[in-house]
């Protein structure tokens, strides 16, 4: 998805849903500062407008404000969504416009200079709210539409001053122009939200692709077990832990007996099926933290963390018995056995030494008739 593409229906719906949630939070923040605007208006009017008129306006606005803020807080707490709360937010916006529009009913007409200040205050409220409702512009239209209707009716019906018509005309032009430009701003904001979602989606796809590449690079394609590269990393970690804690770890080297005969008799495709079946069966005999890797051809290596030689021998015997008891494939029926060499990390050994011991133990198991488990200790004896 490129940044030049227009928004599709799904993109637009997602952007609008996100924009609605952002608008609800922005509106709560704006309403929390609304009393500052009231106090400013009351300060301007204190020596020019009867206190009763100021009190009536403040009381009406405060009642609307408190109810709106309560509903808005519940919406956000419930996880404001466009489908469930879109109408409520429009009502909150309209009531906010109604409260500000009442200013002309109660405070205009007492002093020409004050009237100009109050009209400038209304224009400022209109401008500030354009930012609040930028991501849900339909609510903004309701807010300024209600503010315009109530303000103009107050100017024309109650003000009775020569400037009332001029104020009404000026406010109408200002609100109309603000609504016109806000629409374009809102579209750009929604496009920005859409791009944020698109970039987040692309980033997630990239992370998934990189993880897959890393997994593919460390996984044997045939069996799904780790490959030599991953095995080397695991062994390095085990050696480091052994050096720091002294806790031993063991490895099993497994070689499927007479695997060449299986390939010669049934073909390499069946041979691959046998390797996959063997790998799956092998996993079933191991703990969740044991690591199994295909070492090459029909050879596998199992790393047993924090496992002594005696325990590793028991694990190897369990694997040997389990493989020998049941056929790896039923069609065609393929029965196989496995020779296993066991080695445990000791002081002064390196990874090459460990592998050499396990490999020699496998060689001993095969020489003694296969389908056996042998260890470095038995080899040394």
C-alpha atoms as a printed R data frame, in Angstrom:
    type eleno elety resid chain resno       x       y      z
1   ATOM     1    CA   UNK     A     1   0.000   0.000  0.000
2   ATOM     2    CA   UNK     A     2   1.568   3.264 -1.082
3   ATOM     3    CA   UNK     A     3   1.045   6.686  0.414
4   ATOM     4    CA   UNK     A     4  -0.404   7.970 -2.881
5   ATOM     5    CA   UNK     A     5  -3.365   5.623 -2.899
6   ATOM     6    CA   UNK     A     6  -6.784   7.051 -2.002
7   ATOM     7    CA   UNK     A     7  -8.505   5.533  0.991
8   ATOM     8    CA   UNK     A     8 -10.670   2.512  0.245
9   ATOM     9    CA   UNK     A     9 -13.851   1.784  2.172
10  ATOM    10    CA   UNK     A    10 -12.147  -0.448  4.720
11  ATOM    11    CA   UNK     A    11  -9.273   2.021  5.169
12  ATOM    12    CA   UNK     A    12 -11.709   4.892  5.571
13  ATOM    13    CA   UNK     A    13 -13.813   2.995  8.108
14  ATOM    14    CA   UNK     A    14 -10.727   2.149 10.161
15  ATOM    15    CA   UNK     A    15  -9.468   5.735 10.015
16  ATOM    16    CA   UNK     A    16 -12.883   7.083 11.043
17  ATOM    17    CA   UNK     A    17 -13.147   4.641 13.937
18  ATOM    18    CA   UNK     A    18  -9.711   5.629 15.196
19  ATOM    19    CA   UNK     A    19 -10.421   9.308 14.593
20  ATOM    20    CA   UNK     A    20 -13.630   9.039 16.615
21  ATOM    21    CA   UNK     A    21 -11.770   7.626 19.615
22  ATOM    22    CA   UNK     A    22  -9.155  10.369 19.356
23  ATOM    23    CA   UNK     A    23 -11.899  13.002 19.089
24  ATOM    24    CA   UNK     A    24 -13.623  11.717 22.239
25  ATOM    25    CA   UNK     A    25 -10.390  12.023 24.220
26  ATOM    26    CA   UNK     A    26  -9.634  15.468 22.764
27  ATOM    27    CA   UNK     A    27 -13.171  16.644 23.573
28  ATOM    28    CA   UNK     A    28 -12.862  15.502 27.180
29  ATOM    29    CA   UNK     A    29  -9.633  17.466 27.458
30  ATOM    30    CA   UNK     A    30 -11.282  20.538 25.874
31  ATOM    31    CA   UNK     A    31 -14.354  20.356 28.118
32  ATOM    32    CA   UNK     A    32 -12.147  20.178 31.183
33  ATOM    33    CA   UNK     A    33 -10.778  23.627 30.296
34  ATOM    34    CA   UNK     A    34 -14.124  25.129 29.210
35  ATOM    35    CA   UNK     A    35 -14.751  26.837 32.589
36  ATOM    36    CA   UNK     A    36 -11.695  28.988 31.887
37  ATOM    37    CA   UNK     A    37 -13.553  30.514 28.949
38  ATOM    38    CA   UNK     A    38 -16.629  31.126 31.092
39  ATOM    39    CA   UNK     A    39 -14.585  32.883 33.754
40  ATOM    40    CA   UNK     A    40 -12.981  35.042 31.082
41  ATOM    41    CA   UNK     A    41 -16.394  36.058 29.722
42  ATOM    42    CA   UNK     A    42 -17.706  36.714 33.232
43  ATOM    43    CA   UNK     A    43 -14.641  38.839 33.990
44  ATOM    44    CA   UNK     A    44 -15.270  40.991 30.922
45  ATOM    45    CA   UNK     A    45 -18.949  41.384 31.858
46  ATOM    46    CA   UNK     A    46 -18.600  42.002 35.589
47  ATOM    47    CA   UNK     A    47 -19.109  45.797 35.469
48  ATOM    48    CA   UNK     A    48 -21.427  45.929 32.443
49  ATOM    49    CA   UNK     A    49 -23.926  43.061 32.611
50  ATOM    50    CA   UNK     A    50 -26.379  42.408 35.462
51  ATOM    51    CA   UNK     A    51 -25.158  39.644 37.738
52  ATOM    52    CA   UNK     A    52 -28.442  37.840 37.285
53  ATOM    53    CA   UNK     A    53 -27.822  37.508 33.530
54  ATOM    54    CA   UNK     A    54 -24.266  36.339 34.099
55  ATOM    55    CA   UNK     A    55 -25.465  33.808 36.683
56  ATOM    56    CA   UNK     A    56 -28.222  32.492 34.406
57  ATOM    57    CA   UNK     A    57 -25.775  31.977 31.550
58  ATOM    58    CA   UNK     A    58 -23.156  30.368 33.747
59  ATOM    59    CA   UNK     A    59 -25.750  28.129 35.402
60  ATOM    60    CA   UNK     A    60 -27.172  26.945 32.088
61  ATOM    61    CA   UNK     A    61 -23.742  26.359 30.596
62  ATOM    62    CA   UNK     A    62 -22.499  24.591 33.740
63  ATOM    63    CA   UNK     A    63 -25.490  22.216 33.789
64  ATOM    64    CA   UNK     A    64 -24.953  21.289 30.137
65  ATOM    65    CA   UNK     A    65 -21.203  20.997 30.697
66  ATOM    66    CA   UNK     A    66 -21.492  18.707 33.730
67  ATOM    67    CA   UNK     A    67 -23.945  16.350 32.018
68  ATOM    68    CA   UNK     A    68 -21.905  16.237 28.823
69  ATOM    69    CA   UNK     A    69 -18.652  15.566 30.655
70  ATOM    70    CA   UNK     A    70 -20.267  12.762 32.670
71  ATOM    71    CA   UNK     A    71 -21.625  11.049 29.547
72  ATOM    72    CA   UNK     A    72 -18.329  11.527 27.719
73  ATOM    73    CA   UNK     A    73 -16.361  10.040 30.605
74  ATOM    74    CA   UNK     A    74 -18.593   6.956 30.602
75  ATOM    75    CA   UNK     A    75 -18.167   6.618 26.845
76  ATOM    76    CA   UNK     A    76 -14.387   6.676 27.065
77  ATOM    77    CA   UNK     A    77 -14.393   4.313 30.016
78  ATOM    78    CA   UNK     A    78 -16.465   1.838 27.987
79  ATOM    79    CA   UNK     A    79 -14.072   2.120 25.046
80  ATOM    80    CA   UNK     A    80 -15.630   4.749 22.831
81  ATOM    81    CA   UNK     A    81 -16.573   3.351 19.427
82  ATOM    82    CA   UNK     A    82 -18.136   5.121 16.483
83  ATOM    83    CA   UNK     A    83 -20.894   2.549 16.028
84  ATOM    84    CA   UNK     A    84 -22.049   2.666 19.668
85  ATOM    85    CA   UNK     A    85 -21.328   6.254 20.697
86  ATOM    86    CA   UNK     A    86 -21.308   8.332 17.513
87  ATOM    87    CA   UNK     A    87 -24.783   9.815 18.124
88  ATOM    88    CA   UNK     A    88 -23.973  10.610 21.758
89  ATOM    89    CA   UNK     A    89 -20.854  12.505 20.848
90  ATOM    90    CA   UNK     A    90 -22.808  14.515 18.273
91  ATOM    91    CA   UNK     A    91 -25.311  15.442 20.970
92  ATOM    92    CA   UNK     A    92 -22.519  16.468 23.320
93  ATOM    93    CA   UNK     A    93 -21.023  18.644 20.579
94  ATOM    94    CA   UNK     A    94 -24.380  20.224 19.761
95  ATOM    95    CA   UNK     A    95 -25.103  20.958 23.422
96  ATOM    96    CA   UNK     A    96 -21.663  22.525 23.801
97  ATOM    97    CA   UNK     A    97 -22.477  24.810 20.866
98  ATOM    98    CA   UNK     A    98 -25.863  25.570 22.430
99  ATOM    99    CA   UNK     A    99 -24.224  26.582 25.717
100 ATOM   100    CA   UNK     A   100 -21.831  28.963 24.017
101 ATOM   101    CA   UNK     A   101 -24.588  30.346 21.782
102 ATOM   102    CA   UNK     A   102 -26.599  31.304 24.873
103 ATOM   103    CA   UNK     A   103 -23.913  33.906 25.525
104 ATOM   104    CA   UNK     A   104 -25.661  36.261 23.076
105 ATOM   105    CA   UNK     A   105 -28.993  35.792 24.857
106 ATOM   106    CA   UNK     A   106 -27.684  36.816 28.268
107 ATOM   107    CA   UNK     A   107 -24.563  38.956 27.817
108 ATOM   108    CA   UNK     A   108 -24.901  40.912 24.552
109 ATOM   109    CA   UNK     A   109 -26.466  44.340 24.244
110 ATOM   110    CA   UNK     A   110 -25.211  46.057 27.375
111 ATOM   111    CA   UNK     A   111 -22.050  47.690 26.083
112 ATOM   112    CA   UNK     A   112 -20.834  48.082 22.443
113 ATOM   113    CA   UNK     A   113 -17.185  47.475 23.314
114 ATOM   114    CA   UNK     A   114 -18.103  44.426 25.389
115 ATOM   115    CA   UNK     A   115 -20.249  43.102 22.551
116 ATOM   116    CA   UNK     A   116 -17.228  43.163 20.224
117 ATOM   117    CA   UNK     A   117 -15.101  41.352 22.804
118 ATOM   118    CA   UNK     A   118 -17.729  38.684 23.338
119 ATOM   119    CA   UNK     A   119 -18.133  38.117 19.599
120 ATOM   120    CA   UNK     A   120 -14.377  37.722 19.319
121 ATOM   121    CA   UNK     A   121 -14.596  35.192 22.146
122 ATOM   122    CA   UNK     A   122 -17.227  33.205 20.213
123 ATOM   123    CA   UNK     A   123 -15.025  33.232 17.131
124 ATOM   124    CA   UNK     A   124 -12.123  32.002 19.249
125 ATOM   125    CA   UNK     A   125 -14.239  29.150 20.636
126 ATOM   126    CA   UNK     A   126 -15.154  28.204 17.063
127 ATOM   127    CA   UNK     A   127 -11.502  28.127 16.045
128 ATOM   128    CA   UNK     A   128 -10.364  26.099 19.061
129 ATOM   129    CA   UNK     A   129 -13.075  23.510 18.548
130 ATOM   130    CA   UNK     A   130 -11.940  22.999 14.951
131 ATOM   131    CA   UNK     A   131  -8.861  21.293 16.380
132 ATOM   132    CA   UNK     A   132 -10.874  19.270 18.880
133 ATOM   133    CA   UNK     A   133 -13.250  17.799 16.311
134 ATOM   134    CA   UNK     A   134 -10.746  17.532 13.462
135 ATOM   135    CA   UNK     A   135 -10.915  13.730 13.340
136 ATOM   136    CA   UNK     A   136 -14.725  13.615 13.638
137 ATOM   137    CA   UNK     A   137 -15.763  16.641 11.646
138 ATOM   138    CA   UNK     A   138 -19.475  15.784 11.477
139 ATOM   139    CA   UNK     A   139 -19.719  16.489 15.216
140 ATOM   140    CA   UNK     A   140 -17.941  19.797 14.662
141 ATOM   141    CA   UNK     A   141 -20.551  20.806 12.118
142 ATOM   142    CA   UNK     A   142 -23.211  20.049 14.707
143 ATOM   143    CA   UNK     A   143 -21.368  22.074 17.325
144 ATOM   144    CA   UNK     A   144 -20.822  25.201 15.237
145 ATOM   145    CA   UNK     A   145 -24.227  24.827 13.561
146 ATOM   146    CA   UNK     A   146 -25.975  24.901 16.916
147 ATOM   147    CA   UNK     A   147 -23.709  27.699 18.143
148 ATOM   148    CA   UNK     A   148 -24.481  29.736 15.030
149 ATOM   149    CA   UNK     A   149 -28.244  29.180 15.252
150 ATOM   150    CA   UNK     A   150 -28.499  30.095 18.930
151 ATOM   151    CA   UNK     A   151 -26.049  32.998 18.668
152 ATOM   152    CA   UNK     A   152 -27.670  34.590 15.641
153 ATOM   153    CA   UNK     A   153 -31.170  34.202 17.063
154 ATOM   154    CA   UNK     A   154 -29.987  35.852 20.277
155 ATOM   155    CA   UNK     A   155 -28.400  38.694 18.369
156 ATOM   156    CA   UNK     A   156 -31.466  39.321 16.219
157 ATOM   157    CA   UNK     A   157 -34.167  38.850 18.839
158 ATOM   158    CA   UNK     A   158 -32.673  40.106 22.091
159 ATOM   159    CA   UNK     A   159 -29.745  42.378 21.413
160 ATOM   160    CA   UNK     A   160 -31.626  45.248 19.840
161 ATOM   161    CA   UNK     A   161 -28.447  47.092 18.975
162 ATOM   162    CA   UNK     A   162 -27.501  48.613 15.588
163 ATOM   163    CA   UNK     A   163 -24.510  46.283 15.434
164 ATOM   164    CA   UNK     A   164 -26.517  43.088 15.992
165 ATOM   165    CA   UNK     A   165 -27.039  42.463 12.279
166 ATOM   166    CA   UNK     A   166 -23.368  43.143 11.565
167 ATOM   167    CA   UNK     A   167 -22.323  40.729 14.294
168 ATOM   168    CA   UNK     A   168 -24.725  38.088 13.000
169 ATOM   169    CA   UNK     A   169 -23.412  38.469  9.464
170 ATOM   170    CA   UNK     A   170 -19.781  38.461 10.560
171 ATOM   171    CA   UNK     A   171 -20.233  35.408 12.779
172 ATOM   172    CA   UNK     A   172 -22.027  33.593  9.952
173 ATOM   173    CA   UNK     A   173 -19.216  34.260  7.490
174 ATOM   174    CA   UNK     A   174 -16.560  33.266 10.029
175 ATOM   175    CA   UNK     A   175 -18.290  29.992 10.914
176 ATOM   176    CA   UNK     A   176 -18.918  29.176  7.246
177 ATOM   177    CA   UNK     A   177 -15.275  29.710  6.302
178 ATOM   178    CA   UNK     A   178 -14.062  27.746  9.327
179 ATOM   179    CA   UNK     A   179 -16.329  24.834  8.412
180 ATOM   180    CA   UNK     A   180 -15.085  24.941  4.810
181 ATOM   181    CA   UNK     A   181 -11.404  24.808  5.721
182 ATOM   182    CA   UNK     A   182 -11.915  22.323  8.552
183 ATOM   183    CA   UNK     A   183 -13.284  19.773  6.084
184 ATOM   184    CA   UNK     A   184 -10.006  19.735  4.157
185 ATOM   185    CA   UNK     A   185  -7.997  19.563  7.393
186 ATOM   186    CA   UNK     A   186 -10.132  16.660  8.602
187 ATOM   187    CA   UNK     A   187  -9.514  14.721  5.395
188 ATOM   188    CA   UNK     A   188  -5.762  15.169  5.829
189 ATOM   189    CA   UNK     A   189  -5.978  14.035  9.455
190 ATOM   190    CA   UNK     A   190  -7.913  10.910  8.483
191 ATOM   191    CA   UNK     A   191  -5.385  10.221  5.741
192 ATOM   192    CA   UNK     A   192  -2.630  10.540  8.331
193 ATOM   193    CA   UNK     A   193  -4.401   8.050 10.586
194 ATOM   194    CA   UNK     A   194  -4.828   5.710  7.641
195 ATOM   195    CA   UNK     A   195  -1.110   5.937  6.893
196 ATOM   196    CA   UNK     A   196  -0.281   5.202 10.532
197 ATOM   197    CA   UNK     A   197  -2.334   2.023 10.370
198 ATOM   198    CA   UNK     A   198  -0.801   1.123  7.004
199 ATOM   199    CA   UNK     A   199   2.726   1.678  8.298
200 ATOM   200    CA   UNK     A   200   1.979  -0.347 11.434
201 ATOM   201    CA   UNK     A   201   0.616  -3.159  9.277
202 ATOM   202    CA   UNK     A   202   3.653  -3.067  6.998
203 ATOM   203    CA   UNK     A   203   5.968  -3.062 10.003
204 ATOM   204    CA   UNK     A   204   4.172  -6.099 11.426
205 ATOM   205    CA   UNK     A   205   4.436  -7.883  8.079
206 ATOM   206    CA   UNK     A   206   8.120  -7.031  7.912
207 ATOM   207    CA   UNK     A   207   8.737  -8.352 11.421
208 ATOM   208    CA   UNK     A   208   6.870 -11.549 10.560
209 ATOM   209    CA   UNK     A   209   8.865 -11.924  7.340
210 ATOM   210    CA   UNK     A   210  12.161 -11.403  9.179
211 ATOM   211    CA   UNK     A   211  11.156 -13.909 11.832
212 ATOM   212    CA   UNK     A   212  10.273 -16.404  9.113
213 ATOM   213    CA   UNK     A   213  13.613 -15.839  7.403
214 ATOM   214    CA   UNK     A   214  15.437 -16.367 10.692
215 ATOM   215    CA   UNK     A   215  13.383 -19.480 11.408
216 ATOM   216    CA   UNK     A   216  13.959 -20.863  7.909
217 ATOM   217    CA   UNK     A   217  17.675 -20.223  8.248
218 ATOM   218    CA   UNK     A   218  17.770 -22.262 11.477
219 ATOM   219    CA   UNK     A   219  15.344 -25.037 10.505
220 ATOM   220    CA   UNK     A   220  15.852 -28.229  8.551
221 ATOM   221    CA   UNK     A   221  13.399 -28.049  5.666
222 ATOM   222    CA   UNK     A   222  12.668 -31.782  5.587
223 ATOM   223    CA   UNK     A   223  12.052 -32.608  9.236
224 ATOM   224    CA   UNK     A   224  11.213 -29.236 10.784
225 ATOM   225    CA   UNK     A   225  13.859 -29.741 13.480
226 ATOM   226    CA   UNK     A   226  16.737 -27.331 14.021
227 ATOM   227    CA   UNK     A   227  19.687 -27.536 11.604
228 ATOM   228    CA   UNK     A   228  23.444 -27.534 12.210
229 ATOM   229    CA   UNK     A   229  23.597 -23.746 12.436
230 ATOM   230    CA   UNK     A   230  20.954 -23.599 15.170
231 ATOM   231    CA   UNK     A   231  22.544 -26.562 16.938
232 ATOM   232    CA   UNK     A   232  25.869 -24.745 17.108
233 ATOM   233    CA   UNK     A   233  24.187 -21.731 18.729
234 ATOM   234    CA   UNK     A   234  22.433 -23.929 21.300
235 ATOM   235    CA   UNK     A   235  25.647 -25.727 22.194
236 ATOM   236    CA   UNK     A   236  27.504 -22.443 22.637
237 ATOM   237    CA   UNK     A   237  24.812 -21.335 25.093
238 ATOM   238    CA   UNK     A   238  25.012 -24.634 26.964
239 ATOM   239    CA   UNK     A   239  28.804 -24.430 27.200
240 ATOM   240    CA   UNK     A   240  28.551 -20.887 28.571
241 ATOM   241    CA   UNK     A   241  26.009 -21.996 31.190
242 ATOM   242    CA   UNK     A   242  28.202 -24.980 32.100
243 ATOM   243    CA   UNK     A   243  31.196 -22.694 32.586
244 ATOM   244    CA   UNK     A   244  29.214 -20.319 34.837
245 ATOM   245    CA   UNK     A   245  27.136 -22.807 36.847
246 ATOM   246    CA   UNK     A   246  28.981 -26.132 36.544
247 ATOM   247    CA   UNK     A   247  25.729 -27.926 35.773
248 ATOM   248    CA   UNK     A   248  26.338 -30.661 33.199
249 ATOM   249    CA   UNK     A   249  24.492 -31.128 29.958
250 ATOM   250    CA   UNK     A   250  24.469 -34.127 27.672
251 ATOM   251    CA   UNK     A   251  23.951 -34.836 24.014
252 ATOM   252    CA   UNK     A   252  22.556 -37.847 22.175
253 ATOM   253    CA   UNK     A   253  23.806 -38.637 18.701
254 ATOM   254    CA   UNK     A   254  21.326 -40.845 16.839
255 ATOM   255    CA   UNK     A   255  21.880 -42.732 13.595
256 ATOM   256    CA   UNK     A   256  19.049 -44.654 11.925
257 ATOM   257    CA   UNK     A   257  20.238 -48.197 11.300
258 ATOM   258    CA   UNK     A   258  20.497 -49.456  7.716
259 ATOM   259    CA   UNK     A   259  18.951 -46.298  6.308
260 ATOM   260    CA   UNK     A   260  20.684 -46.858  2.979
261 ATOM   261    CA   UNK     A   261  18.820 -50.164  2.665
262 ATOM   262    CA   UNK     A   262  15.526 -48.293  3.161
263 ATOM   263    CA   UNK     A   263  16.405 -45.893  0.322
264 ATOM   264    CA   UNK     A   264  17.524 -48.750 -1.919
265 ATOM   265    CA   UNK     A   265  14.386 -50.833 -1.272
266 ATOM   266    CA   UNK     A   266  11.674 -48.179 -1.212
267 ATOM   267    CA   UNK     A   267  13.237 -45.170 -2.922
268 ATOM   268    CA   UNK     A   268  14.349 -41.786 -1.708
269 ATOM   269    CA   UNK     A   269  10.807 -40.373 -1.460
270 ATOM   270    CA   UNK     A   270   9.923 -43.036  1.093
271 ATOM   271    CA   UNK     A   271  13.287 -42.410  2.721
272 ATOM   272    CA   UNK     A   272  12.310 -38.772  3.210
273 ATOM   273    CA   UNK     A   273   8.994 -39.886  4.722
274 ATOM   274    CA   UNK     A   274  10.912 -42.133  7.114
275 ATOM   275    CA   UNK     A   275  13.111 -39.218  8.208
276 ATOM   276    CA   UNK     A   276  10.066 -37.055  8.838
277 ATOM   277    CA   UNK     A   277   8.342 -39.831 10.790
278 ATOM   278    CA   UNK     A   278  11.487 -40.492 12.811
279 ATOM   279    CA   UNK     A   279  11.855 -36.804 13.644
280 ATOM   280    CA   UNK     A   280   8.239 -36.602 14.781
281 ATOM   281    CA   UNK     A   281   8.557 -39.728 16.911
282 ATOM   282    CA   UNK     A   282  11.823 -38.491 18.410
283 ATOM   283    CA   UNK     A   283  10.200 -35.267 19.580
284 ATOM   284    CA   UNK     A   284   7.553 -37.229 21.458
285 ATOM   285    CA   UNK     A   285  10.182 -38.803 23.734
286 ATOM   286    CA   UNK     A   286  11.765 -35.505 24.795
287 ATOM   287    CA   UNK     A   287  11.062 -32.732 27.260
288 ATOM   288    CA   UNK     A   288   9.880 -29.327 26.087
289 ATOM   289    CA   UNK     A   289  13.274 -27.726 26.770
290 ATOM   290    CA   UNK     A   290  15.282 -30.446 25.024
291 ATOM   291    CA   UNK     A   291  16.651 -29.422 21.639
292 ATOM   292    CA   UNK     A   292  16.540 -31.735 18.650
293 ATOM   293    CA   UNK     A   293  18.448 -31.058 15.430
294 ATOM   294    CA   UNK     A   294  19.095 -32.907 12.206
295 ATOM   295    CA   UNK     A   295  22.844 -33.321 12.063
296 ATOM   296    CA   UNK     A   296  23.018 -34.553  8.503
297 ATOM   297    CA   UNK     A   297  21.591 -37.389  6.406
298 ATOM   298    CA   UNK     A   298  19.994 -39.892  8.811
299 ATOM   299    CA   UNK     A   299  21.840 -38.506 11.850
300 ATOM   300    CA   UNK     A   300  20.183 -36.441 14.584
301 ATOM   301    CA   UNK     A   301  21.529 -34.770 17.700
302 ATOM   302    CA   UNK     A   302  19.565 -34.111 20.885
303 ATOM   303    CA   UNK     A   303  20.785 -31.623 23.483
304 ATOM   304    CA   UNK     A   304  19.627 -32.372 27.031
305 ATOM   305    CA   UNK     A   305  20.142 -29.307 29.273
306 ATOM   306    CA   UNK     A   306  21.134 -29.921 32.905
307 ATOM   307    CA   UNK     A   307  21.207 -33.672 32.377
308 ATOM   308    CA   UNK     A   308  23.755 -36.117 33.785
309 ATOM   309    CA   UNK     A   309  25.196 -39.007 31.838
310 ATOM   310    CA   UNK     A   310  23.061 -41.545 33.709
311 ATOM   311    CA   UNK     A   311  19.847 -39.688 32.964
312 ATOM   312    CA   UNK     A   312  20.884 -39.147 29.353
313 ATOM   313    CA   UNK     A   313  21.421 -42.900 29.024
314 ATOM   314    CA   UNK     A   314  17.887 -43.479 30.300
315 ATOM   315    CA   UNK     A   315  16.508 -41.004 27.763
316 ATOM   316    CA   UNK     A   316  18.480 -42.679 24.988
317 ATOM   317    CA   UNK     A   317  17.188 -46.113 25.984
318 ATOM   318    CA   UNK     A   318  13.612 -44.801 26.044
319 ATOM   319    CA   UNK     A   319  14.047 -43.458 22.514
320 ATOM   320    CA   UNK     A   320  15.695 -46.643 21.252
321 ATOM   321    CA   UNK     A   321  12.929 -48.836 22.676
322 ATOM   322    CA   UNK     A   322  10.149 -46.596 21.400
323 ATOM   323    CA   UNK     A   323  11.523 -46.475 17.853
324 ATOM   324    CA   UNK     A   324  12.034 -50.238 17.724
325 ATOM   325    CA   UNK     A   325   8.547 -51.093 18.983
326 ATOM   326    CA   UNK     A   326   6.443 -49.433 16.300
327 ATOM   327    CA   UNK     A   327   6.891 -49.038 12.540
328 ATOM   328    CA   UNK     A   328   7.771 -45.549 11.340
329 ATOM   329    CA   UNK     A   329   5.551 -45.981  8.280
330 ATOM   330    CA   UNK     A   330   2.594 -48.261  7.651
331 ATOM   331    CA   UNK     A   331   2.290 -47.812  3.869
332 ATOM   332    CA   UNK     A   332   4.746 -49.109  2.939
333 ATOM   333    CA   UNK     A   333   5.483 -50.715  6.258
334 ATOM   334    CA   UNK     A   334   8.931 -49.587  7.351
335 ATOM   335    CA   UNK     A   335  10.368 -50.771 10.649
336 ATOM   336    CA   UNK     A   336  13.617 -49.193 11.758
337 ATOM   337    CA   UNK     A   337  15.975 -49.133 14.699
338 ATOM   338    CA   UNK     A   338  18.411 -46.516 15.895
339 ATOM   339    CA   UNK     A   339  21.913 -46.563 17.341
340 ATOM   340    CA   UNK     A   340  22.554 -43.886 19.952
341 ATOM   341    CA   UNK     A   341  25.749 -42.424 21.360
342 ATOM   342    CA   UNK     A   342  25.648 -40.439 24.608
343 ATOM   343    CA   UNK     A   343  28.189 -37.889 25.831
344 ATOM   344    CA   UNK     A   344  28.204 -35.479 28.743
345 ATOM   345    CA   UNK     A   345  30.128 -32.224 28.950
346 ATOM   346    CA   UNK     A   346  33.020 -32.360 31.402
347 ATOM   347    CA   UNK     A   347  35.683 -29.933 32.562
348 ATOM   348    CA   UNK     A   348  38.325 -29.240 29.954
349 ATOM   349    CA   UNK     A   349  36.179 -30.405 27.041
350 ATOM   350    CA   UNK     A   350  35.161 -28.327 24.072
351 ATOM   351    CA   UNK     A   351  32.263 -28.788 21.687
352 ATOM   352    CA   UNK     A   352  34.444 -30.723 19.247
353 ATOM   353    CA   UNK     A   353  35.511 -33.069 22.036
354 ATOM   354    CA   UNK     A   354  31.899 -33.594 23.033
355 ATOM   355    CA   UNK     A   355  30.890 -34.451 19.489
356 ATOM   356    CA   UNK     A   356  33.886 -36.732 19.064
357 ATOM   357    CA   UNK     A   357  32.877 -38.676 22.180
358 ATOM   358    CA   UNK     A   358  29.251 -39.015 21.080
359 ATOM   359    CA   UNK     A   359  30.258 -39.968 17.544
360 ATOM   360    CA   UNK     A   360  32.655 -42.632 18.827
361 ATOM   361    CA   UNK     A   361  29.885 -43.987 21.069
362 ATOM   362    CA   UNK     A   362  27.559 -44.273 18.056
363 ATOM   363    CA   UNK     A   363  30.297 -46.070 16.133
364 ATOM   364    CA   UNK     A   364  30.661 -48.515 19.040
365 ATOM   365    CA   UNK     A   365  26.885 -49.126 19.133
366 ATOM   366    CA   UNK     A   366  26.881 -49.950 15.431
367 ATOM   367    CA   UNK     A   367  29.909 -52.214 15.689
368 ATOM   368    CA   UNK     A   368  28.265 -54.145 18.523
369 ATOM   369    CA   UNK     A   369  25.177 -54.950 16.452
370 ATOM   370    CA   UNK     A   370  23.201 -51.672 16.209
371 ATOM   371    CA   UNK     A   371  19.924 -50.844 18.001
372 ATOM   372    CA   UNK     A   372  21.930 -50.018 21.098
373 ATOM   373    CA   UNK     A   373  22.770 -47.082 23.388
374 ATOM   374    CA   UNK     A   374  26.414 -46.530 24.207
375 ATOM   375    CA   UNK     A   375  28.171 -43.753 26.092
376 ATOM   376    CA   UNK     A   376  31.565 -42.144 26.345
377 ATOM   377    CA   UNK     A   377  32.027 -43.823 29.728
378 ATOM   378    CA   UNK     A   378  31.437 -47.293 28.310
379 ATOM   379    CA   UNK     A   379  33.692 -46.383 25.419
380 ATOM   380    CA   UNK     A   380  36.488 -45.373 27.766
381 ATOM   381    CA   UNK     A   381  36.088 -48.665 29.627
